[in-house]
Amino acid sequence: QQRVLATVHLAKRTVWSLAEAAQQRQFETDIARLRAAGAEVEERELPTDFERGHGMLRTIMHYEGAHALQGVQLGQRAKLSAALNRLIDDGLALPEPEYRAALDGQLQLQAALARFLRQVDAIITPPAPGEAPATLDNTGDPAFCTLWTLCGVPALAIPTGLGPRGLPLGLQIVGAAREDARTLAVAQWCAGRLRFAVARTPTIQMPKATARRRKIATPGAWNSSCNVMPRTIRMPSASPVITRVGASSP
């Protein structure tokens, strides 16, 4: 059966420029391979209101995080990192009406995304700007996940290739709210057609202080552990529509 995949232009207006060249090429390659496997990849527009989504999530996270941690900061400010103190300070400075407005906007975007996903089986987008960071200083830029976190919908990434440092690049599959099983089924279908396999050992730099305490999975173990699509899940009879959010996958 033909699979329908949709791509969203919004990402290219907002976060597409954050994707590294290798990730952009991998995304286009993945789309070409899915089309060759019988998928119909459609480019679609998310409403322009979604361009405000990143700001909404930032407001909600900062306001709620600051009020949750305010007591800790009052007694332990000197023990908190500068970044965390800054987040709490910024959150406490946010007016409550601004926070309430962000919550209202979140509900509106959730409803808009639900309507959009009725037309397709899923959205596909890059999961991150590129390979994982070379060190453990941070976990990377979450921009390609922001909208899906804000809307509370299931999203998962599957590895589809390797970047310049030998670390995985991937494809993100986003489904409708409470449609986890269907989203996993679409991801399973995509993974079966893209057939990623680790060909060489990734190079990971570990800080000396933590290298002894952390375990790094071997490529084989990593690949098998990330293949999380349950074998018991079968594709629905209806053709899955994957929305390629190549332009709108924050």
C-alpha positions as YAML, in Angstrom:
chain: A
units: angstrom
residues:
- id: 1
  name: GLN
  ca: [0.00, 0.00, 0.00]
- id: 2
  name: GLN
  ca: [1.14, 3.52, -0.72]
- id: 3
  name: ARG
  ca: [2.33, 5.55, 2.26]
- id: 4
  name: VAL
  ca: [1.63, 9.28, 2.22]
- id: 5
  name: LEU
  ca: [4.24, 11.51, 3.83]
- id: 6
  name: ALA
  ca: [3.76, 15.23, 4.26]
- id: 7
  name: THR
  ca: [6.44, 17.88, 4.61]
- id: 8
  name: VAL
  ca: [5.79, 21.22, 6.27]
- id: 9
  name: HIS
  ca: [7.22, 24.45, 4.97]
- id: 10
  name: LEU
  ca: [7.12, 26.12, 8.40]
- id: 11
  name: ALA
  ca: [10.35, 24.47, 9.47]
- id: 12
  name: LYS
  ca: [12.26, 26.04, 6.61]
- id: 13
  name: ARG
  ca: [10.98, 29.43, 7.68]
- id: 14
  name: THR
  ca: [11.94, 28.94, 11.30]
- id: 15
  name: VAL
  ca: [14.44, 26.23, 12.24]
- id: 16
  name: TRP
  ca: [15.49, 24.64, 8.94]
- id: 17
  name: SER
  ca: [18.49, 26.98, 8.79]
- id: 18
  name: LEU
  ca: [19.71, 25.43, 12.07]
- id: 19
  name: ALA
  ca: [20.15, 22.04, 10.41]
- id: 20
  name: GLU
  ca: [23.72, 21.25, 9.48]
- id: 21
  name: ALA
  ca: [24.49, 20.49, 5.85]
- id: 22
  name: ALA
  ca: [24.91, 16.76, 6.55]
- id: 23
  name: GLN
  ca: [21.50, 16.58, 8.26]
- id: 24
  name: GLN
  ca: [19.81, 18.47, 5.44]
- id: 25
  name: ARG
  ca: [21.31, 16.11, 2.88]
- id: 26
  name: GLN
  ca: [20.32, 13.08, 4.97]
- id: 27
  name: PHE
  ca: [16.75, 14.33, 5.27]
- id: 28
  name: GLU
  ca: [16.43, 14.80, 1.53]
- id: 29
  name: THR
  ca: [17.97, 11.36, 0.98]
- id: 30
  name: ASP
  ca: [15.50, 9.78, 3.40]
- id: 31
  name: ILE
  ca: [12.59, 11.39, 1.58]
- id: 32
  name: ALA
  ca: [13.86, 10.14, -1.78]
- id: 33
  name: ARG
  ca: [14.25, 6.61, -0.42]
- id: 34
  name: LEU
  ca: [10.78, 6.62, 1.12]
- id: 35
  name: ARG
  ca: [9.30, 7.81, -2.16]
- id: 36
  name: ALA
  ca: [11.16, 5.08, -3.99]
- id: 37
  name: ALA
  ca: [9.65, 2.58, -1.53]
- id: 38
  name: GLY
  ca: [6.16, 3.73, -2.48]
- id: 39
  name: ALA
  ca: [5.50, 6.57, -0.08]
- id: 40
  name: GLU
  ca: [3.81, 9.74, -1.23]
- id: 41
  name: VAL
  ca: [5.62, 12.68, 0.34]
- id: 42
  name: GLU
  ca: [3.60, 15.86, 0.34]
- id: 43
  name: GLU
  ca: [4.76, 19.36, 1.22]
- id: 44
  name: ARG
  ca: [2.17, 21.17, 3.30]
- id: 45
  name: GLU
  ca: [1.89, 24.40, 5.21]
- id: 46
  name: LEU
  ca: [1.27, 24.58, 8.93]
- id: 47
  name: PRO
  ca: [-0.67, 27.69, 9.95]
- id: 48
  name: THR
  ca: [1.56, 30.70, 10.53]
- id: 49
  name: ASP
  ca: [0.47, 30.73, 14.20]
- id: 50
  name: PHE
  ca: [2.93, 27.90, 14.76]
- id: 51
  name: GLU
  ca: [5.76, 30.37, 14.30]
- id: 52
  name: ARG
  ca: [4.90, 31.62, 17.80]
- id: 53
  name: GLY
  ca: [5.21, 28.14, 19.29]
- id: 54
  name: HIS
  ca: [8.85, 28.40, 20.34]
- id: 55
  name: GLY
  ca: [8.18, 31.56, 22.31]
- id: 56
  name: MET
  ca: [5.10, 30.01, 23.94]
- id: 57
  name: LEU
  ca: [7.00, 26.97, 25.16]
- id: 58
  name: ARG
  ca: [9.84, 29.11, 26.46]
- id: 59
  name: THR
  ca: [7.39, 31.27, 28.43]
- id: 60
  name: ILE
  ca: [5.58, 28.24, 29.90]
- id: 61
  name: MET
  ca: [8.78, 26.41, 30.82]
- id: 62
  name: HIS
  ca: [10.47, 29.44, 32.37]
- id: 63
  name: TYR
  ca: [7.42, 30.54, 34.34]
- id: 64
  name: GLU
  ca: [6.58, 27.08, 35.70]
- id: 65
  name: GLY
  ca: [10.20, 26.11, 36.28]
- id: 66
  name: ALA
  ca: [10.95, 29.33, 38.12]
- id: 67
  name: HIS
  ca: [7.99, 29.01, 40.47]
- id: 68
  name: ALA
  ca: [8.78, 25.35, 41.13]
- id: 69
  name: LEU
  ca: [12.41, 26.12, 41.99]
- id: 70
  name: GLN
  ca: [11.98, 29.49, 43.67]
- id: 71
  name: GLY
  ca: [12.27, 27.99, 47.15]
- id: 72
  name: VAL
  ca: [15.45, 26.13, 46.26]
- id: 73
  name: GLN
  ca: [17.00, 29.29, 44.86]
- id: 74
  name: LEU
  ca: [16.16, 31.30, 47.97]
- id: 75
  name: GLY
  ca: [18.15, 28.96, 50.17]
- id: 76
  name: GLN
  ca: [20.80, 27.63, 47.78]
- id: 77
  name: ARG
  ca: [21.39, 30.29, 45.12]
- id: 78
  name: ALA
  ca: [25.17, 30.09, 45.41]
- id: 79
  name: LYS
  ca: [25.08, 26.35, 44.75]
- id: 80
  name: LEU
  ca: [23.03, 26.68, 41.55]
- id: 81
  name: SER
  ca: [24.62, 27.18, 38.15]
- id: 82
  name: ALA
  ca: [24.58, 30.62, 36.57]
- id: 83
  name: ALA
  ca: [22.37, 29.29, 33.77]
- id: 84
  name: LEU
  ca: [19.79, 27.89, 36.20]
- id: 85
  name: ASN
  ca: [19.77, 31.05, 38.30]
- id: 86
  name: ARG
  ca: [19.24, 33.07, 35.14]
- id: 87
  name: LEU
  ca: [16.34, 30.85, 34.07]
- id: 88
  name: ILE
  ca: [14.68, 31.20, 37.49]
- id: 89
  name: ASP
  ca: [15.21, 34.96, 37.55]
- id: 90
  name: ASP
  ca: [13.77, 35.35, 34.06]
- id: 91
  name: GLY
  ca: [10.81, 33.14, 34.89]
- id: 92
  name: LEU
  ca: [9.96, 35.00, 38.07]
- id: 93
  name: ALA
  ca: [10.02, 38.25, 36.11]
- id: 94
  name: LEU
  ca: [7.37, 37.02, 33.67]
- id: 95
  name: PRO
  ca: [3.92, 38.55, 34.29]
- id: 96
  name: GLU
  ca: [1.22, 35.98, 35.01]
- id: 97
  name: PRO
  ca: [-1.01, 37.31, 32.17]
- id: 98
  name: GLU
  ca: [1.80, 36.55, 29.72]
- id: 99
  name: TYR
  ca: [1.98, 33.00, 31.05]
- id: 100
  name: ARG
  ca: [-1.79, 32.57, 30.82]
- id: 101
  name: ALA
  ca: [-1.73, 33.87, 27.24]
- id: 102
  name: ALA
  ca: [0.93, 31.28, 26.37]
- id: 103
  name: LEU
  ca: [-1.27, 28.52, 27.83]
- id: 104
  name: ASP
  ca: [-4.22, 29.73, 25.74]
- id: 105
  name: GLY
  ca: [-2.00, 29.78, 22.66]
- id: 106
  name: GLN
  ca: [-0.86, 26.25, 23.43]
- id: 107
  name: LEU
  ca: [-4.45, 25.01, 23.40]
- id: 108
  name: GLN
  ca: [-5.04, 26.72, 20.07]
- id: 109
  name: LEU
  ca: [-1.97, 25.14, 18.49]
- id: 110
  name: GLN
  ca: [-2.90, 21.72, 19.87]
- id: 111
  name: ALA
  ca: [-6.29, 21.99, 18.20]
- id: 112
  name: ALA
  ca: [-4.75, 23.25, 14.94]
- id: 113
  name: LEU
  ca: [-2.23, 20.41, 14.84]
- id: 114
  name: ALA
  ca: [-4.97, 17.87, 15.53]
- id: 115
  name: ARG
  ca: [-6.88, 19.17, 12.50]
- id: 116
  name: PHE
  ca: [-3.74, 19.08, 10.38]
- id: 117
  name: LEU
  ca: [-2.89, 15.50, 11.32]
- id: 118
  name: ARG
  ca: [-6.35, 14.27, 10.37]
- id: 119
  name: GLN
  ca: [-5.23, 14.67, 6.77]
- id: 120
  name: VAL
  ca: [-2.03, 12.62, 7.16]
- id: 121
  name: ASP
  ca: [-0.64, 9.69, 9.12]
- id: 122
  name: ALA
  ca: [2.38, 11.50, 10.46]
- id: 123
  name: ILE
  ca: [4.80, 14.34, 10.02]
- id: 124
  name: ILE
  ca: [8.45, 13.69, 9.25]
- id: 125
  name: THR
  ca: [11.23, 16.12, 10.03]
- id: 126
  name: PRO
  ca: [14.87, 16.16, 11.09]
- id: 127
  name: PRO
  ca: [15.07, 15.30, 14.82]
- id: 128
  name: ALA
  ca: [18.00, 17.63, 15.54]
- id: 129
  name: PRO
  ca: [20.36, 20.01, 13.76]
- id: 130
  name: GLY
  ca: [22.85, 17.20, 13.24]
- id: 131
  name: GLU
  ca: [24.96, 14.72, 15.16]
- id: 132
  name: ALA
  ca: [24.94, 14.64, 18.95]
- id: 133
  name: PRO
  ca: [27.34, 17.11, 20.61]
- id: 134
  name: ALA
  ca: [30.93, 15.90, 20.79]
- id: 135
  name: THR
  ca: [31.06, 16.36, 24.58]
- id: 136
  name: LEU
  ca: [28.65, 16.14, 27.52]
- id: 137
  name: ASP
  ca: [28.58, 19.91, 28.07]
- id: 138
  name: ASN
  ca: [25.02, 20.04, 26.73]
- id: 139
  name: THR
  ca: [22.47, 17.83, 25.02]
- id: 140
  name: GLY
  ca: [22.14, 19.87, 21.85]
- id: 141
  name: ASP
  ca: [19.56, 22.21, 20.33]
- id: 142
  name: PRO
  ca: [15.94, 21.04, 20.86]
- id: 143
  name: ALA
  ca: [14.48, 23.37, 18.23]
- id: 144
  name: PHE
  ca: [13.28, 20.52, 15.98]
- id: 145
  name: CYS
  ca: [11.27, 19.04, 18.87]
- id: 146
  name: THR
  ca: [9.78, 22.21, 20.37]
- id: 147
  name: LEU
  ca: [6.42, 22.30, 18.60]
- id: 148
  name: TRP
  ca: [5.69, 18.65, 19.29]
- id: 149
  name: THR
  ca: [6.57, 19.07, 22.97]
- id: 150
  name: LEU
  ca: [4.31, 22.12, 23.16]
- id: 151
  name: CYS
  ca: [1.43, 20.25, 21.55]
- id: 152
  name: GLY
  ca: [1.95, 17.06, 23.57]
- id: 153
  name: VAL
  ca: [2.00, 14.69, 20.60]
- id: 154
  name: PRO
  ca: [4.04, 11.48, 20.19]
- id: 155
  name: ALA
  ca: [7.35, 11.91, 18.38]
- id: 156
  name: LEU
  ca: [10.28, 9.56, 17.96]
- id: 157
  name: ALA
  ca: [13.50, 9.49, 16.00]
- id: 158
  name: ILE
  ca: [14.99, 6.63, 14.05]
- id: 159
  name: PRO
  ca: [18.62, 6.53, 12.87]
- id: 160
  name: THR
  ca: [18.98, 6.73, 9.10]
- id: 161
  name: GLY
  ca: [22.62, 7.58, 8.46]
- id: 162
  name: LEU
  ca: [25.91, 8.76, 9.90]
- id: 163
  name: GLY
  ca: [27.38, 12.23, 10.06]
- id: 164
  name: PRO
  ca: [30.96, 13.40, 9.54]
- id: 165
  name: ARG
  ca: [32.03, 12.23, 13.04]
- id: 166
  name: GLY
  ca: [30.43, 8.83, 12.63]
- id: 167
  name: LEU
  ca: [27.49, 9.61, 14.93]
- id: 168
  name: PRO
  ca: [23.90, 8.95, 13.83]
- id: 169
  name: LEU
  ca: [21.70, 11.31, 11.86]
- id: 170
  name: GLY
  ca: [18.01, 10.54, 11.87]
- id: 171
  name: LEU
  ca: [14.43, 11.08, 10.89]
- id: 172
  name: GLN
  ca: [11.74, 12.25, 13.31]
- id: 173
  name: ILE
  ca: [8.21, 10.86, 13.00]
- id: 174
  name: VAL
  ca: [5.41, 12.88, 14.62]
- id: 175
  name: GLY
  ca: [1.89, 11.59, 15.10]
- id: 176
  name: ALA
  ca: [-1.42, 12.79, 16.46]
- id: 177
  name: ALA
  ca: [-2.17, 13.08, 20.17]
- id: 178
  name: ARG
  ca: [-2.91, 9.71, 21.81]
- id: 179
  name: GLU
  ca: [-2.02, 7.90, 18.58]
- id: 180
  name: ASP
  ca: [1.19, 6.40, 19.93]
- id: 181
  name: ALA
  ca: [0.60, 2.95, 18.45]
- id: 182
  name: ARG
  ca: [-0.09, 4.34, 14.99]
- id: 183
  name: THR
  ca: [2.95, 6.61, 15.20]
- id: 184
  name: LEU
  ca: [5.13, 3.64, 16.13]
- id: 185
  name: ALA
  ca: [3.66, 1.67, 13.25]
- id: 186
  name: VAL
  ca: [4.49, 4.42, 10.76]
- id: 187
  name: ALA
  ca: [8.00, 4.66, 12.21]
- id: 188
  name: GLN
  ca: [8.37, 0.90, 11.87]
- id: 189
  name: TRP
  ca: [7.36, 1.11, 8.23]
- id: 190
  name: CYS
  ca: [9.88, 3.91, 7.60]
- id: 191
  name: ALA
  ca: [12.67, 2.10, 9.43]
- id: 192
  name: GLY
  ca: [12.03, -1.03, 7.41]
- id: 193
  name: ARG
  ca: [12.45, 0.89, 4.15]
- id: 194
  name: LEU
  ca: [15.43, 2.99, 5.21]
- id: 195
  name: ARG
  ca: [17.27, 0.02, 6.78]
- id: 196
  name: PHE
  ca: [19.94, 1.85, 8.73]
- id: 197
  name: ALA
  ca: [22.96, -0.17, 9.85]
- id: 198
  name: VAL
  ca: [26.06, 1.01, 11.70]
- id: 199
  name: ALA
  ca: [29.10, 0.53, 9.50]
- id: 200
  name: ARG
  ca: [31.76, 2.06, 11.72]
- id: 201
  name: THR
  ca: [32.36, 2.87, 15.37]
- id: 202
  name: PRO
  ca: [31.30, 6.38, 16.43]
- id: 203
  name: THR
  ca: [33.94, 8.64, 17.95]
- id: 204
  name: ILE
  ca: [32.74, 9.95, 21.31]
- id: 205
  name: GLN
  ca: [34.81, 12.30, 23.46]
- id: 206
  name: MET
  ca: [34.15, 11.83, 27.17]
- id: 207
  name: PRO
  ca: [35.29, 14.28, 29.84]
- id: 208
  name: LYS
  ca: [37.99, 12.65, 31.97]
- id: 209
  name: ALA
  ca: [36.05, 13.24, 35.18]
- id: 210
  name: THR
  ca: [33.07, 11.21, 34.00]
- id: 211
  name: ALA
  ca: [34.66, 8.68, 31.66]
- id: 212
  name: ARG
  ca: [35.15, 6.12, 34.41]
- id: 213
  name: ARG
  ca: [31.57, 6.36, 35.62]
- id: 214
  name: ARG
  ca: [29.76, 6.14, 32.34]
- id: 215
  name: LYS
  ca: [29.27, 3.27, 29.97]
- id: 216
  name: ILE
  ca: [29.23, 3.78, 26.22]
- id: 217
  name: ALA
  ca: [27.20, 1.25, 24.29]
- id: 218
  name: THR
  ca: [28.90, -0.40, 21.36]
- id: 219
  name: PRO
  ca: [27.44, 0.43, 17.93]
- id: 220
  name: GLY
  ca: [25.78, -2.96, 17.75]
- id: 221
  name: ALA
  ca: [24.18, -2.61, 21.17]
- id: 222
  name: TRP
  ca: [23.15, 0.98, 20.42]
- id: 223
  name: ASN
  ca: [21.53, 0.00, 17.15]
- id: 224
  name: SER
  ca: [19.53, -2.86, 18.65]
- id: 225
  name: SER
  ca: [18.46, -0.88, 21.69]
- id: 226
  name: CYS
  ca: [17.20, 1.99, 19.54]
- id: 227
  name: ASN
  ca: [15.11, -0.29, 17.38]
- id: 228
  name: VAL
  ca: [12.18, 0.22, 19.72]
- id: 229
  name: MET
  ca: [9.30, -0.37, 17.29]
- id: 230
  name: PRO
  ca: [7.47, -3.38, 18.81]
- id: 231
  name: ARG
  ca: [7.18, -6.30, 16.43]
- id: 232
  name: THR
  ca: [3.61, -6.84, 17.58]
- id: 233
  name: ILE
  ca: [2.46, -3.54, 16.10]
- id: 234
  name: ARG
  ca: [1.13, -3.89, 12.59]
- id: 235
  name: MET
  ca: [0.44, -1.23, 10.07]
- id: 236
  name: PRO
  ca: [-3.17, -0.04, 9.97]
- id: 237
  name: SER
  ca: [-5.09, -0.97, 6.86]
- id: 238
  name: ALA
  ca: [-5.28, 2.69, 5.87]
- id: 239
  name: SER
  ca: [-2.23, 4.14, 4.16]
- id: 240
  name: PRO
  ca: [-0.18, 6.14, 6.64]
- id: 241
  name: VAL
  ca: [0.32, 9.73, 5.64]
- id: 242
  name: ILE
  ca: [3.63, 11.04, 6.85]
- id: 243
  name: THR
  ca: [3.99, 14.75, 6.89]
- id: 244
  name: ARG
  ca: [7.47, 15.67, 5.95]
- id: 245
  name: VAL
  ca: [8.08, 18.67, 8.05]
- id: 246
  name: GLY
  ca: [11.23, 19.53, 6.26]
- id: 247
  name: ALA
  ca: [10.22, 23.08, 6.53]
- id: 248
  name: SER
  ca: [8.33, 22.97, 9.77]
- id: 249
  name: SER
  ca: [9.75, 20.60, 12.24]
- id: 250
  name: PRO
  ca: [10.72, 22.58, 15.27]
...
